[in-house]
Amino acid sequence: WLLERLPRGRVIGVDGSESMVAEARRALAAYGDRLAFIHSDLLELELDEPVDAVFSNATFHWIADHDRLFARLRAALKPGAPLVAQCGGEGNVAEFEAAIEHAIAQPEFASFFAGWPTPYNFVGPAETEKRLRNAGFEDVRCWLEGKTIEPDSPRDFAAAVGLAPHLERLPKQQRDSFVDAVVERLQNPVVFHYVRLNIDARAGDRAHD
């Protein structure tokens, strides 16, 4: 989709999963050198030269250190270049998150999550705007946007979109029962109340530390 909007442009994809990068390279090989992929943690992102724009969707809420994230993105951008992103924001899937916390506390699961911090980082517009400005962005605008989803198969949906980090910590024989414990705490019909954080900013003349 990005390449279609850039008939003379080039797109660089970044992902922290080596297998996802390999699959993207295979699936999109027909685009040749107009499309490149980098296997990297965004907190360690290094590019050979600054780019004209950064776009991200549904990624930033999986990253704990937003100060370093925005600093690395600013370093990757030319002055004046836009950053456009959307991720989970403050209050996102609150009922789902509460159901997960309840399941984690159950005796059969608790030992696998002892001392483990939540994998989500849902923050609000004001805090994000401050961090962006501190990182060297200008014309910063962030806002929240609500959306509801009522999936046909709540159990499969929950397991796929929100529980992967939790299931990785559990033995295979306990994963199904953990998903069941989460879904059982949700009201029927199961509705996921999303709160998306929209980010629109422009790289300033100088990156900040």
mmCIF file of C-alpha atoms in Angstrom:
data_model
loop_
_atom_site.group_PDB
_atom_site.id
_atom_site.type_symbol
_atom_site.label_atom_id
_atom_site.label_comp_id
_atom_site.label_asym_id
_atom_site.label_seq_id
_atom_site.Cartn_x
_atom_site.Cartn_y
_atom_site.Cartn_z
ATOM 1 C CA TRP A 1 0.000 0.000 0.000
ATOM 2 C CA LEU A 2 2.810 2.411 0.795
ATOM 3 C CA LEU A 3 4.583 1.611 -2.453
ATOM 4 C CA GLU A 4 1.391 2.304 -4.398
ATOM 5 C CA ARG A 5 1.421 5.828 -2.961
ATOM 6 C CA LEU A 6 5.121 6.222 -3.790
ATOM 7 C CA PRO A 7 5.467 5.422 -7.501
ATOM 8 C CA ARG A 8 9.090 6.596 -7.444
ATOM 9 C CA GLY A 9 9.784 5.909 -3.793
ATOM 10 C CA ARG A 10 11.312 3.159 -1.706
ATOM 11 C CA VAL A 11 10.020 1.552 1.485
ATOM 12 C CA ILE A 12 12.055 0.073 4.344
ATOM 13 C CA GLY A 13 10.206 -2.315 6.655
ATOM 14 C CA VAL A 14 11.462 -2.953 10.199
ATOM 15 C CA ASP A 15 10.404 -5.807 12.464
ATOM 16 C CA GLY A 16 11.784 -7.363 15.626
ATOM 17 C CA SER A 17 10.901 -10.880 14.479
ATOM 18 C CA GLU A 18 13.446 -12.555 12.225
ATOM 19 C CA SER A 19 10.846 -15.030 10.931
ATOM 20 C CA MET A 20 8.427 -12.216 10.035
ATOM 21 C CA VAL A 21 11.163 -10.378 8.130
ATOM 22 C CA ALA A 22 11.996 -13.567 6.232
ATOM 23 C CA GLU A 23 8.330 -14.124 5.362
ATOM 24 C CA ALA A 24 7.906 -10.507 4.213
ATOM 25 C CA ARG A 25 10.954 -10.787 1.985
ATOM 26 C CA ARG A 26 9.552 -13.967 0.442
ATOM 27 C CA ALA A 27 6.003 -12.683 -0.022
ATOM 28 C CA LEU A 28 7.012 -9.318 -1.497
ATOM 29 C CA ALA A 29 10.072 -10.313 -3.509
ATOM 30 C CA ALA A 30 8.420 -9.056 -6.708
ATOM 31 C CA TYR A 31 9.014 -5.439 -5.630
ATOM 32 C CA GLY A 32 12.764 -5.893 -5.922
ATOM 33 C CA ASP A 33 15.018 -3.155 -4.595
ATOM 34 C CA ARG A 34 12.079 -0.779 -4.036
ATOM 35 C CA LEU A 35 11.382 -2.680 -0.833
ATOM 36 C CA ALA A 36 13.899 -3.577 1.884
ATOM 37 C CA PHE A 37 13.474 -5.212 5.282
ATOM 38 C CA ILE A 38 15.541 -4.835 8.428
ATOM 39 C CA HIS A 39 15.467 -7.200 11.421
ATOM 40 C CA SER A 40 15.879 -4.844 14.364
ATOM 41 C CA ASP A 41 14.488 -3.766 17.694
ATOM 42 C CA LEU A 42 13.158 -0.241 17.127
ATOM 43 C CA LEU A 43 15.037 0.885 20.235
ATOM 44 C CA GLU A 44 18.294 -0.016 18.449
ATOM 45 C CA LEU A 45 17.295 1.177 14.973
ATOM 46 C CA GLU A 46 20.182 2.435 12.817
ATOM 47 C CA LEU A 47 19.725 3.437 9.155
ATOM 48 C CA ASP A 48 22.418 4.164 6.590
ATOM 49 C CA GLU A 49 20.771 7.494 5.757
ATOM 50 C CA PRO A 50 17.771 9.475 7.050
ATOM 51 C CA VAL A 51 14.385 8.867 5.455
ATOM 52 C CA ASP A 52 11.552 11.108 4.248
ATOM 53 C CA ALA A 53 8.792 9.706 6.481
ATOM 54 C CA VAL A 54 8.035 7.146 9.188
ATOM 55 C CA PHE A 55 4.736 5.259 9.398
ATOM 56 C CA SER A 56 3.762 2.747 12.078
ATOM 57 C CA ASN A 57 0.575 0.902 12.949
ATOM 58 C CA ALA A 58 -0.221 -1.089 16.127
ATOM 59 C CA THR A 59 3.401 -1.358 17.268
ATOM 60 C CA PHE A 60 4.410 1.317 19.776
ATOM 61 C CA HIS A 61 2.268 -0.068 22.622
ATOM 62 C CA TRP A 62 4.497 -3.168 22.661
ATOM 63 C CA ILE A 63 7.542 -0.996 23.467
ATOM 64 C CA ALA A 64 8.236 -0.016 27.071
ATOM 65 C CA ASP A 65 10.702 2.853 26.546
ATOM 66 C CA HIS A 66 8.945 5.508 24.467
ATOM 67 C CA ASP A 67 11.589 8.136 25.216
ATOM 68 C CA ARG A 68 14.261 6.077 23.480
ATOM 69 C CA LEU A 69 11.807 4.975 20.768
ATOM 70 C CA PHE A 70 11.059 8.541 19.694
ATOM 71 C CA ALA A 71 14.730 9.504 19.902
ATOM 72 C CA ARG A 72 15.650 6.674 17.526
ATOM 73 C CA LEU A 73 12.839 7.581 15.123
ATOM 74 C CA ARG A 74 13.867 11.243 15.118
ATOM 75 C CA ALA A 75 17.443 10.190 14.321
ATOM 76 C CA ALA A 76 16.111 8.182 11.361
ATOM 77 C CA LEU A 77 14.252 11.155 9.832
ATOM 78 C CA LYS A 78 15.303 14.108 7.732
ATOM 79 C CA PRO A 79 14.458 17.517 9.239
ATOM 80 C CA GLY A 80 10.851 18.366 8.446
ATOM 81 C CA ALA A 81 9.896 14.746 7.698
ATOM 82 C CA PRO A 82 6.595 13.440 9.124
ATOM 83 C CA LEU A 83 6.000 10.742 11.698
ATOM 84 C CA VAL A 84 2.497 9.259 11.403
ATOM 85 C CA ALA A 85 1.537 6.432 13.720
ATOM 86 C CA GLN A 86 -1.282 4.740 15.577
ATOM 87 C CA CYS A 87 -1.048 2.381 18.537
ATOM 88 C CA GLY A 88 -2.949 1.344 21.633
ATOM 89 C CA GLY A 89 -3.606 4.314 23.913
ATOM 90 C CA GLU A 90 -4.625 5.007 27.489
ATOM 91 C CA GLY A 91 -7.661 2.892 28.404
ATOM 92 C CA ASN A 92 -7.221 0.490 25.508
ATOM 93 C CA VAL A 93 -9.074 -2.858 25.893
ATOM 94 C CA ALA A 94 -9.395 -2.219 29.630
ATOM 95 C CA GLU A 95 -11.853 -5.073 30.228
ATOM 96 C CA PHE A 96 -9.622 -7.489 28.339
ATOM 97 C CA GLU A 97 -6.575 -6.380 30.308
ATOM 98 C CA ALA A 98 -8.452 -6.850 33.600
ATOM 99 C CA ALA A 99 -9.483 -10.366 32.522
ATOM 100 C CA ILE A 100 -5.852 -11.188 31.727
ATOM 101 C CA GLU A 101 -4.697 -9.943 35.142
ATOM 102 C CA HIS A 102 -7.369 -12.077 36.827
ATOM 103 C CA ALA A 103 -6.233 -15.180 34.927
ATOM 104 C CA ILE A 104 -2.574 -14.512 35.730
ATOM 105 C CA ALA A 105 -3.395 -14.435 39.436
ATOM 106 C CA GLN A 106 -4.901 -17.929 39.407
ATOM 107 C CA PRO A 107 -2.754 -20.489 41.294
ATOM 108 C CA GLU A 108 -2.180 -22.713 38.262
ATOM 109 C CA PHE A 109 -0.727 -19.796 36.273
ATOM 110 C CA ALA A 110 0.744 -17.364 38.802
ATOM 111 C CA SER A 111 4.217 -18.906 39.064
ATOM 112 C CA PHE A 112 4.834 -18.461 35.331
ATOM 113 C CA PHE A 113 4.260 -14.693 35.557
ATOM 114 C CA ALA A 114 6.026 -13.871 38.842
ATOM 115 C CA GLY A 115 7.992 -10.649 38.418
ATOM 116 C CA TRP A 116 6.956 -10.318 34.789
ATOM 117 C CA PRO A 117 5.939 -6.769 33.759
ATOM 118 C CA THR A 118 2.921 -6.233 31.542
ATOM 119 C CA PRO A 119 3.859 -6.359 27.849
ATOM 120 C CA TYR A 120 1.575 -3.412 27.057
ATOM 121 C CA ASN A 121 2.384 0.290 27.299
ATOM 122 C CA PHE A 122 -0.840 2.245 26.807
ATOM 123 C CA VAL A 123 -0.241 5.978 27.289
ATOM 124 C CA GLY A 124 -2.192 9.174 26.711
ATOM 125 C CA PRO A 125 -1.814 12.109 24.296
ATOM 126 C CA ALA A 126 -0.308 14.666 26.693
ATOM 127 C CA GLU A 127 2.479 12.352 27.865
ATOM 128 C CA THR A 128 3.238 11.296 24.282
ATOM 129 C CA GLU A 129 3.318 14.868 22.981
ATOM 130 C CA LYS A 130 5.834 15.817 25.701
ATOM 131 C CA ARG A 131 8.076 12.873 24.832
ATOM 132 C CA LEU A 132 7.956 13.666 21.128
ATOM 133 C CA ARG A 133 8.954 17.285 21.704
ATOM 134 C CA ASN A 134 11.772 16.192 24.021
ATOM 135 C CA ALA A 135 13.029 13.913 21.237
ATOM 136 C CA GLY A 136 13.161 16.785 18.734
ATOM 137 C CA PHE A 137 9.769 16.676 17.028
ATOM 138 C CA GLU A 138 7.667 19.736 16.171
ATOM 139 C CA ASP A 139 4.055 20.377 15.116
ATOM 140 C CA VAL A 140 3.109 17.526 17.443
ATOM 141 C CA ARG A 141 -0.522 16.431 17.673
ATOM 142 C CA CYS A 142 -1.750 13.329 19.489
ATOM 143 C CA TRP A 143 -5.328 12.264 20.172
ATOM 144 C CA LEU A 144 -7.352 9.233 21.237
ATOM 145 C CA GLU A 145 -9.910 7.470 19.063
ATOM 146 C CA GLY A 146 -12.337 4.773 20.193
ATOM 147 C CA LYS A 147 -13.319 1.665 18.263
ATOM 148 C CA THR A 148 -15.254 -1.475 19.187
ATOM 149 C CA ILE A 149 -14.878 -4.958 17.740
ATOM 150 C CA GLU A 150 -17.253 -7.865 18.349
ATOM 151 C CA PRO A 151 -15.420 -10.859 16.847
ATOM 152 C CA ASP A 152 -17.203 -13.918 15.524
ATOM 153 C CA SER A 153 -14.844 -16.151 17.504
ATOM 154 C CA PRO A 154 -13.842 -14.272 20.693
ATOM 155 C CA ARG A 155 -11.589 -17.053 21.917
ATOM 156 C CA ASP A 156 -9.539 -17.244 18.717
ATOM 157 C CA PHE A 157 -9.450 -13.461 18.440
ATOM 158 C CA ALA A 158 -8.200 -13.019 22.018
ATOM 159 C CA ALA A 159 -5.504 -15.646 21.612
ATOM 160 C CA ALA A 160 -4.245 -14.162 18.339
ATOM 161 C CA VAL A 161 -4.260 -10.425 19.015
ATOM 162 C CA GLY A 162 -3.447 -10.045 22.692
ATOM 163 C CA LEU A 163 -2.241 -13.186 24.422
ATOM 164 C CA ALA A 164 0.783 -14.315 22.404
ATOM 165 C CA PRO A 165 3.356 -12.934 24.916
ATOM 166 C CA HIS A 166 1.497 -14.621 27.778
ATOM 167 C CA LEU A 167 1.135 -17.971 26.048
ATOM 168 C CA GLU A 168 4.875 -18.046 25.333
ATOM 169 C CA ARG A 169 5.499 -18.182 29.085
ATOM 170 C CA LEU A 170 3.229 -21.166 29.641
ATOM 171 C CA PRO A 171 3.753 -24.876 28.967
ATOM 172 C CA LYS A 172 1.848 -25.961 25.867
ATOM 173 C CA GLN A 173 -0.549 -28.092 27.907
ATOM 174 C CA GLN A 174 -1.713 -25.028 29.884
ATOM 175 C CA ARG A 175 -2.170 -22.539 27.080
ATOM 176 C CA ASP A 176 -5.723 -23.479 26.133
ATOM 177 C CA SER A 177 -6.901 -23.338 29.740
ATOM 178 C CA PHE A 178 -5.312 -19.887 30.142
ATOM 179 C CA VAL A 179 -7.164 -18.543 27.093
ATOM 180 C CA ASP A 180 -10.384 -20.043 28.493
ATOM 181 C CA ALA A 181 -9.762 -18.369 31.867
ATOM 182 C CA VAL A 182 -9.389 -14.985 30.187
ATOM 183 C CA VAL A 183 -12.418 -15.268 27.912
ATOM 184 C CA GLU A 184 -14.655 -16.526 30.727
ATOM 185 C CA ARG A 185 -14.140 -13.198 32.542
ATOM 186 C CA LEU A 186 -15.420 -11.186 29.596
ATOM 187 C CA GLN A 187 -19.066 -10.210 29.295
ATOM 188 C CA ASN A 188 -21.282 -11.936 26.772
ATOM 189 C CA PRO A 189 -21.403 -10.882 23.980
ATOM 190 C CA VAL A 190 -17.662 -10.300 23.998
ATOM 191 C CA VAL A 191 -16.810 -6.801 22.780
ATOM 192 C CA PHE A 192 -13.284 -5.412 22.646
ATOM 193 C CA HIS A 193 -13.239 -1.677 23.356
ATOM 194 C CA TYR A 194 -10.188 -0.279 21.643
ATOM 195 C CA VAL A 195 -8.716 3.143 22.352
ATOM 196 C CA ARG A 196 -6.210 4.083 19.672
ATOM 197 C CA LEU A 197 -3.527 6.724 20.157
ATOM 198 C CA ASN A 198 -2.980 8.699 16.948
ATOM 199 C CA ILE A 199 0.386 10.412 16.491
ATOM 200 C CA ASP A 200 1.143 13.156 13.965
ATOM 201 C CA ALA A 201 4.449 15.018 14.223
ATOM 202 C CA ARG A 202 7.276 16.496 12.170
ATOM 203 C CA ALA A 203 10.997 16.079 12.759
ATOM 204 C CA GLY A 204 12.544 19.319 13.946
ATOM 205 C CA ASP A 205 15.787 20.793 12.702
ATOM 206 C CA ARG A 206 17.811 18.991 15.356
ATOM 207 C CA ALA A 207 17.420 15.730 17.225
ATOM 208 C CA HIS A 208 17.592 15.864 21.040
ATOM 209 C CA ASP A 209 19.302 13.399 23.358
#
